mmCIF file of C-alpha atoms in Angstrom:
data_model
loop_
_atom_site.group_PDB
_atom_site.id
_atom_site.type_symbol
_atom_site.label_atom_id
_atom_site.label_comp_id
_atom_site.label_asym_id
_atom_site.label_seq_id
_atom_site.Cartn_x
_atom_site.Cartn_y
_atom_site.Cartn_z
ATOM 1 C CA MET A 957 0.000 0.000 0.000
ATOM 2 C CA CYS A 958 1.435 3.343 -1.074
ATOM 3 C CA ALA A 959 0.489 6.907 -0.139
ATOM 4 C CA ILE A 960 1.944 9.873 -2.018
ATOM 5 C CA HIS A 961 1.887 13.351 -0.504
ATOM 6 C CA GLN A 962 3.903 16.553 -0.396
ATOM 7 C CA PRO A 963 5.995 17.193 2.734
ATOM 8 C CA ASN A 964 3.669 19.244 4.938
ATOM 9 C CA PHE A 965 4.719 21.242 7.986
ATOM 10 C CA LEU A 966 2.974 19.773 11.073
ATOM 11 C CA PRO A 967 0.315 18.260 8.763
ATOM 12 C CA ARG A 968 -3.391 17.840 9.376
ATOM 13 C CA LEU A 969 -4.746 14.657 10.933
ATOM 14 C CA SER A 970 -6.475 13.708 7.663
ATOM 15 C CA THR A 971 -3.065 13.701 5.972
ATOM 16 C CA VAL A 972 -1.225 11.906 8.761
ATOM 17 C CA ALA A 973 -3.933 9.240 8.990
ATOM 18 C CA LYS A 974 -3.707 8.587 5.253
ATOM 19 C CA LEU A 975 0.061 8.161 5.442
ATOM 20 C CA ALA A 976 -0.284 5.946 8.513
ATOM 21 C CA GLY A 977 -2.637 3.716 6.535
ATOM 22 C CA ALA A 978 0.084 2.940 3.991
ATOM 23 C CA ASP A 979 3.206 0.801 4.049
ATOM 24 C CA VAL A 980 5.195 3.353 2.057
ATOM 25 C CA TRP A 981 5.000 7.143 2.016
ATOM 26 C CA VAL A 982 6.409 8.639 -1.155
ATOM 27 C CA VAL A 983 7.315 12.223 -0.267
ATOM 28 C CA LEU A 984 6.300 14.268 -3.299
ATOM 29 C CA ASP A 985 9.139 16.779 -3.131
ATOM 30 C CA ASN A 986 9.745 17.515 -6.828
ATOM 31 C CA VAL A 987 6.488 19.271 -7.684
ATOM 32 C CA GLN A 988 5.810 23.007 -7.580
ATOM 33 C CA PHE A 989 5.714 24.698 -4.176
ATOM 34 C CA ALA A 990 2.316 26.242 -3.369
ATOM 35 C CA ARG A 991 2.179 29.104 -0.882
ATOM 36 C CA ARG A 992 -1.533 28.571 -0.250
ATOM 37 C CA ASP A 993 -0.961 24.940 0.654
ATOM 38 C CA TYR A 994 0.477 23.386 3.828
ATOM 39 C CA GLN A 995 4.136 22.880 2.915
ATOM 40 C CA HIS A 996 5.359 25.786 5.049
ATOM 41 C CA ARG A 997 2.503 26.424 7.452
ATOM 42 C CA ALA A 998 0.087 24.774 9.841
ATOM 43 C CA ARG A 999 -3.132 25.839 11.488
ATOM 44 C CA LEU A 1000 -3.017 25.294 15.240
ATOM 45 C CA GLY A 1001 -5.858 25.234 17.712
ATOM 46 C CA SER A 1002 -5.523 25.988 21.411
ATOM 47 C CA PHE A 1003 -5.688 23.489 24.254
ATOM 48 C CA ALA A 1004 -7.801 25.941 26.261
ATOM 49 C CA ASP A 1005 -10.143 26.888 23.408
ATOM 50 C CA SER A 1006 -10.292 24.841 20.194
ATOM 51 C CA SER A 1007 -12.061 27.675 18.382
ATOM 52 C CA ARG A 1008 -9.004 29.962 18.767
ATOM 53 C CA ALA A 1009 -7.086 28.668 15.763
ATOM 54 C CA ARG A 1010 -4.101 30.511 14.274
ATOM 55 C CA TRP A 1011 -1.551 29.983 11.523
ATOM 56 C CA LEU A 1012 2.051 29.095 12.275
ATOM 57 C CA THR A 1013 4.106 29.912 9.178
ATOM 58 C CA VAL A 1014 7.757 29.265 8.404
ATOM 59 C CA PRO A 1015 8.972 32.196 6.223
ATOM 60 C CA THR A 1016 10.115 30.691 2.949
ATOM 61 C CA HIS A 1017 12.224 31.885 0.008
ATOM 62 C CA LEU A 1018 11.595 30.484 -3.470
ATOM 63 C CA PRO A 1019 14.853 30.746 -5.489
ATOM 64 C CA ASP A 1020 13.058 30.231 -8.815
ATOM 65 C CA GLY A 1021 9.958 32.208 -7.985
ATOM 66 C CA ARG A 1022 6.590 30.546 -8.471
ATOM 67 C CA SER A 1023 8.172 27.709 -10.466
ATOM 68 C CA THR A 1024 10.317 26.597 -7.500
ATOM 69 C CA VAL A 1025 9.858 22.922 -6.663
ATOM 70 C CA ILE A 1026 9.300 21.965 -3.045
ATOM 71 C CA ARG A 1027 12.744 20.485 -2.435
ATOM 72 C CA GLU A 1028 14.384 23.786 -3.473
ATOM 73 C CA ALA A 1029 12.367 26.023 -1.124
ATOM 74 C CA ARG A 1030 14.505 27.626 1.587
ATOM 75 C CA VAL A 1031 13.762 28.785 5.126
ATOM 76 C CA VAL A 1032 14.409 32.539 5.306
ATOM 77 C CA ASP A 1033 15.560 32.945 8.933
ATOM 78 C CA ALA A 1034 16.231 29.569 10.530
ATOM 79 C CA ALA A 1035 17.031 30.839 14.031
ATOM 80 C CA LEU A 1036 13.935 33.017 14.174
ATOM 81 C CA SER A 1037 11.772 30.229 12.740
ATOM 82 C CA ARG A 1038 12.996 27.778 15.361
ATOM 83 C CA ARG A 1039 12.174 30.164 18.206
ATOM 84 C CA ARG A 1040 8.791 30.925 16.690
ATOM 85 C CA VAL A 1041 7.815 27.290 16.165
ATOM 86 C CA GLU A 1042 8.850 26.300 19.677
ATOM 87 C CA GLY A 1043 7.265 29.377 21.241
ATOM 88 C CA VAL A 1044 3.892 29.129 19.485
ATOM 89 C CA LEU A 1045 3.536 25.406 20.192
ATOM 90 C CA HIS A 1046 4.438 26.008 23.840
ATOM 91 C CA GLU A 1047 1.943 28.867 24.138
ATOM 92 C CA ARG A 1048 -0.823 26.813 22.527
ATOM 93 C CA TYR A 1049 -0.357 23.462 24.240
ATOM 94 C CA ARG A 1050 1.768 23.766 27.393
ATOM 95 C CA ALA A 1051 -1.352 23.089 29.508
ATOM 96 C CA SER A 1052 -1.889 19.697 27.854
ATOM 97 C CA PRO A 1053 -0.878 16.569 29.807
ATOM 98 C CA ALA A 1054 0.679 15.367 26.533
ATOM 99 C CA TRP A 1055 2.870 18.464 26.089
ATOM 100 C CA SER A 1056 5.961 16.988 27.754
ATOM 101 C CA LEU A 1057 5.975 14.084 25.269
ATOM 102 C CA LEU A 1058 5.612 16.378 22.263
ATOM 103 C CA SER A 1059 8.196 18.816 23.596
ATOM 104 C CA GLU A 1060 10.731 16.016 23.997
ATOM 105 C CA ARG A 1061 10.086 14.530 20.533
ATOM 106 C CA LEU A 1062 10.142 17.994 18.976
ATOM 107 C CA GLN A 1063 13.758 18.775 19.910
ATOM 108 C CA PRO A 1064 15.452 16.882 17.020
ATOM 109 C CA VAL A 1065 13.107 18.650 14.584
ATOM 110 C CA LEU A 1066 13.958 22.046 16.039
ATOM 111 C CA GLU A 1067 17.661 21.229 15.762
ATOM 112 C CA LEU A 1068 17.206 20.722 12.018
ATOM 113 C CA PHE A 1069 16.748 24.492 11.698
ATOM 114 C CA GLU A 1070 20.432 24.756 12.667
ATOM 115 C CA SER A 1071 21.719 22.207 10.141
ATOM 116 C CA THR A 1072 19.616 22.859 7.028
ATOM 117 C CA ASP A 1073 17.628 25.625 5.387
ATOM 118 C CA ARG A 1074 15.710 23.193 3.168
ATOM 119 C CA LEU A 1075 12.067 23.524 4.099
ATOM 120 C CA ALA A 1076 11.189 20.087 2.663
ATOM 121 C CA GLU A 1077 13.538 18.326 5.096
ATOM 122 C CA ILE A 1078 12.060 20.149 8.073
ATOM 123 C CA ALA A 1079 8.467 19.603 6.938
ATOM 124 C CA GLU A 1080 9.146 15.913 6.326
ATOM 125 C CA ALA A 1081 10.657 15.641 9.814
ATOM 126 C CA THR A 1082 7.544 17.132 11.438
ATOM 127 C CA THR A 1083 5.415 14.573 9.589
ATOM 128 C CA ARG A 1084 7.674 11.713 10.668
ATOM 129 C CA LEU A 1085 7.372 12.959 14.245
ATOM 130 C CA LEU A 1086 3.578 12.756 14.131
ATOM 131 C CA LEU A 1087 3.671 9.361 12.420
ATOM 132 C CA ASP A 1088 6.014 8.094 15.145
ATOM 133 C CA LEU A 1089 3.556 9.233 17.820
ATOM 134 C CA LEU A 1090 0.906 7.156 16.043
ATOM 135 C CA GLY A 1091 3.130 4.108 16.028
ATOM 136 C CA TRP A 1092 3.673 3.960 12.266
ATOM 137 C CA ARG A 1093 6.491 1.675 11.145
ATOM 138 C CA GLY A 1094 6.376 2.130 7.381
ATOM 139 C CA SER A 1095 9.095 3.359 5.052
ATOM 140 C CA VAL A 1096 9.688 6.759 3.437
ATOM 141 C CA VAL A 1097 10.985 7.420 -0.088
ATOM 142 C CA ARG A 1098 11.361 10.786 -1.811
ATOM 143 C CA SER A 1099 9.886 11.148 -5.279
ATOM 144 C CA SER A 1100 12.951 13.091 -6.453
ATOM 145 C CA THR A 1101 14.924 9.827 -6.233
ATOM 146 C CA LEU A 1102 12.482 7.924 -8.470
ATOM 147 C CA ALA A 1103 11.727 8.001 -12.189
ATOM 148 C CA ALA A 1104 8.176 9.084 -13.056
ATOM 149 C CA GLY A 1105 6.177 10.717 -15.847
ATOM 150 C CA THR A 1106 4.901 14.280 -15.730
ATOM 151 C CA GLY A 1107 1.134 13.893 -16.064
ATOM 152 C CA ARG A 1108 -0.664 14.061 -12.705
ATOM 153 C CA THR A 1109 -2.029 10.528 -12.667
ATOM 154 C CA ARG A 1110 0.837 9.091 -14.711
ATOM 155 C CA ARG A 1111 3.277 10.387 -12.087
ATOM 156 C CA LEU A 1112 1.309 8.676 -9.305
ATOM 157 C CA VAL A 1113 1.123 5.390 -11.202
ATOM 158 C CA ASP A 1114 4.850 5.446 -11.984
ATOM 159 C CA LEU A 1115 5.756 6.219 -8.375
ATOM 160 C CA CYS A 1116 3.598 3.345 -7.157
ATOM 161 C CA ARG A 1117 5.338 1.053 -9.613
ATOM 162 C CA ALA A 1118 8.756 2.316 -8.543
ATOM 163 C CA VAL A 1119 8.166 1.261 -4.916
ATOM 164 C CA GLY A 1120 6.449 -1.999 -5.871
ATOM 165 C CA ALA A 1121 3.020 -0.974 -4.586
ATOM 166 C CA ALA A 1122 -0.012 -3.107 -5.382
ATOM 167 C CA SER A 1123 -2.426 -0.400 -4.241
ATOM 168 C CA TYR A 1124 -2.565 3.379 -3.918
ATOM 169 C CA LEU A 1125 -4.278 5.142 -1.022
ATOM 170 C CA CYS A 1126 -6.070 8.152 -2.515
ATOM 171 C CA GLY A 1127 -7.292 11.021 -0.350
ATOM 172 C CA THR A 1128 -10.260 13.262 -1.072
ATOM 173 C CA GLY A 1129 -8.067 15.880 -2.774
ATOM 174 C CA GLY A 1130 -6.498 13.447 -5.212
ATOM 175 C CA ALA A 1131 -9.859 11.840 -5.945
ATOM 176 C CA ARG A 1132 -10.923 15.047 -7.712
ATOM 177 C CA TYR A 1133 -8.393 14.661 -10.516
ATOM 178 C CA VAL A 1134 -7.034 11.106 -10.544
ATOM 179 C CA GLU A 1135 -7.751 8.946 -13.617
ATOM 180 C CA PRO A 1136 -8.826 5.484 -12.381
ATOM 181 C CA LEU A 1137 -8.294 3.834 -15.776
ATOM 182 C CA LEU A 1138 -4.550 4.496 -15.676
ATOM 183 C CA PHE A 1139 -4.331 2.700 -12.337
ATOM 184 C CA ALA A 1140 -6.452 -0.168 -13.639
ATOM 185 C CA ASP A 1141 -4.271 -0.512 -16.737
ATOM 186 C CA ALA A 1142 -1.205 -0.717 -14.483
ATOM 187 C CA GLY A 1143 -2.807 -3.359 -12.270
ATOM 188 C CA ILE A 1144 -2.719 -1.085 -9.226
ATOM 189 C CA GLU A 1145 -5.733 -0.963 -6.922
ATOM 190 C CA LEU A 1146 -7.051 2.565 -6.311
ATOM 191 C CA ARG A 1147 -8.290 2.763 -2.721
ATOM 192 C CA PRO A 1148 -10.140 5.888 -1.534
ATOM 193 C CA PHE A 1149 -9.352 7.281 1.901
ATOM 194 C CA SER A 1150 -11.391 9.700 4.002
ATOM 195 C CA VAL A 1151 -11.907 10.485 7.678
ATOM 196 C CA PRO A 1152 -14.966 11.254 9.844
ATOM 197 C CA ALA A 1153 -15.698 14.740 11.131
ATOM 198 C CA SER A 1154 -16.396 14.206 14.837
ATOM 199 C CA GLY A 1155 -14.538 13.195 17.993
ATOM 200 C CA VAL A 1156 -10.772 13.162 17.500
ATOM 201 C CA TRP A 1157 -11.441 13.875 13.811
ATOM 202 C CA GLU A 1158 -13.026 17.281 14.406
ATOM 203 C CA GLY A 1159 -11.082 19.770 12.285
ATOM 204 C CA ALA A 1160 -8.993 16.926 10.814
ATOM 205 C CA ARG A 1161 -8.991 18.533 7.347
ATOM 206 C CA SER A 1162 -7.999 22.010 8.520
ATOM 207 C CA VAL A 1163 -6.051 21.878 11.806
ATOM 208 C CA SER A 1164 -2.660 20.289 12.464
ATOM 209 C CA ALA A 1165 -2.657 16.768 13.913
ATOM 210 C CA VAL A 1166 -0.781 18.273 16.857
ATOM 211 C CA HIS A 1167 -4.132 19.574 18.127
ATOM 212 C CA PRO A 1168 -6.019 16.275 18.562
ATOM 213 C CA LEU A 1169 -2.860 14.670 19.944
ATOM 214 C CA MET A 1170 -2.633 17.375 22.610
ATOM 215 C CA VAL A 1171 -6.366 17.414 23.370
ATOM 216 C CA HIS A 1172 -7.170 13.691 23.275
ATOM 217 C CA GLY A 1173 -3.755 12.120 23.871
ATOM 218 C CA ALA A 1174 -1.620 9.975 21.592
ATOM 219 C CA ALA A 1175 -3.209 6.665 22.639
ATOM 220 C CA ALA A 1176 -6.749 7.778 21.770
ATOM 221 C CA VAL A 1177 -5.738 9.242 18.401
ATOM 222 C CA ARG A 1178 -3.586 6.192 17.618
ATOM 223 C CA HIS A 1179 -6.581 3.920 18.258
ATOM 224 C CA ARG A 1180 -8.859 5.912 15.945
ATOM 225 C CA VAL A 1181 -6.251 6.123 13.192
ATOM 226 C CA ALA A 1182 -5.594 2.382 13.397
ATOM 227 C CA ALA A 1183 -9.322 1.777 12.886
ATOM 228 C CA ARG A 1184 -9.133 3.627 9.544
ATOM 229 C CA ARG A 1185 -6.692 1.026 8.217
ATOM 230 C CA GLY A 1186 -9.468 -1.506 7.756
ATOM 231 C CA PRO A 1187 -10.845 -2.642 4.356
ATOM 232 C CA ASP A 1188 -13.143 0.392 4.108
ATOM 233 C CA ALA A 1189 -10.390 2.962 4.819
#
């Protein structure tokens, strides 16, 4: 089972759950960076008041302008970004019983700001952190290391083939443009993935997965995510 998704900064629970439902996550790092997407920003709730959401954005420079691919995007001020990320997360979730666990696991990610200015590496690390908290033991491969065509669906099919996937886990976003016949012709099962909208899943398509983990605890979220890995996921 393969899931393909851009490296997102502290991604939403809908994204993390999709990746956790796969055996392989292909990090789509060689497509165009999108400032209105989630590659360099996350929407965070508040432990005290879930309705008080705010954006946490990592300032990003695009060397080639709008045509810059994700892996070439650069963090503008790494030291400032590190302090901001740590400070905002602390302000939002320090009252959570789960904060000490997140704070400890977050340190290696924060240290990346000192060793690289590549946004994709930092975003990927935040996703791995959340996947680790959910107990995921799959593998990660970057699309920039694999050969694939340029058409939207053709790229997905080729990437699935490159990692030996028999099935592709397709989220609600991809379902709007994917061409099922190309998957069928390649002998790859196209499996839709979606999440509920209540309980731990409230805000799953808009707010970072950090929020439900801090509000409900890692064990509760892990249990719900594991349930989505069934045949109907």
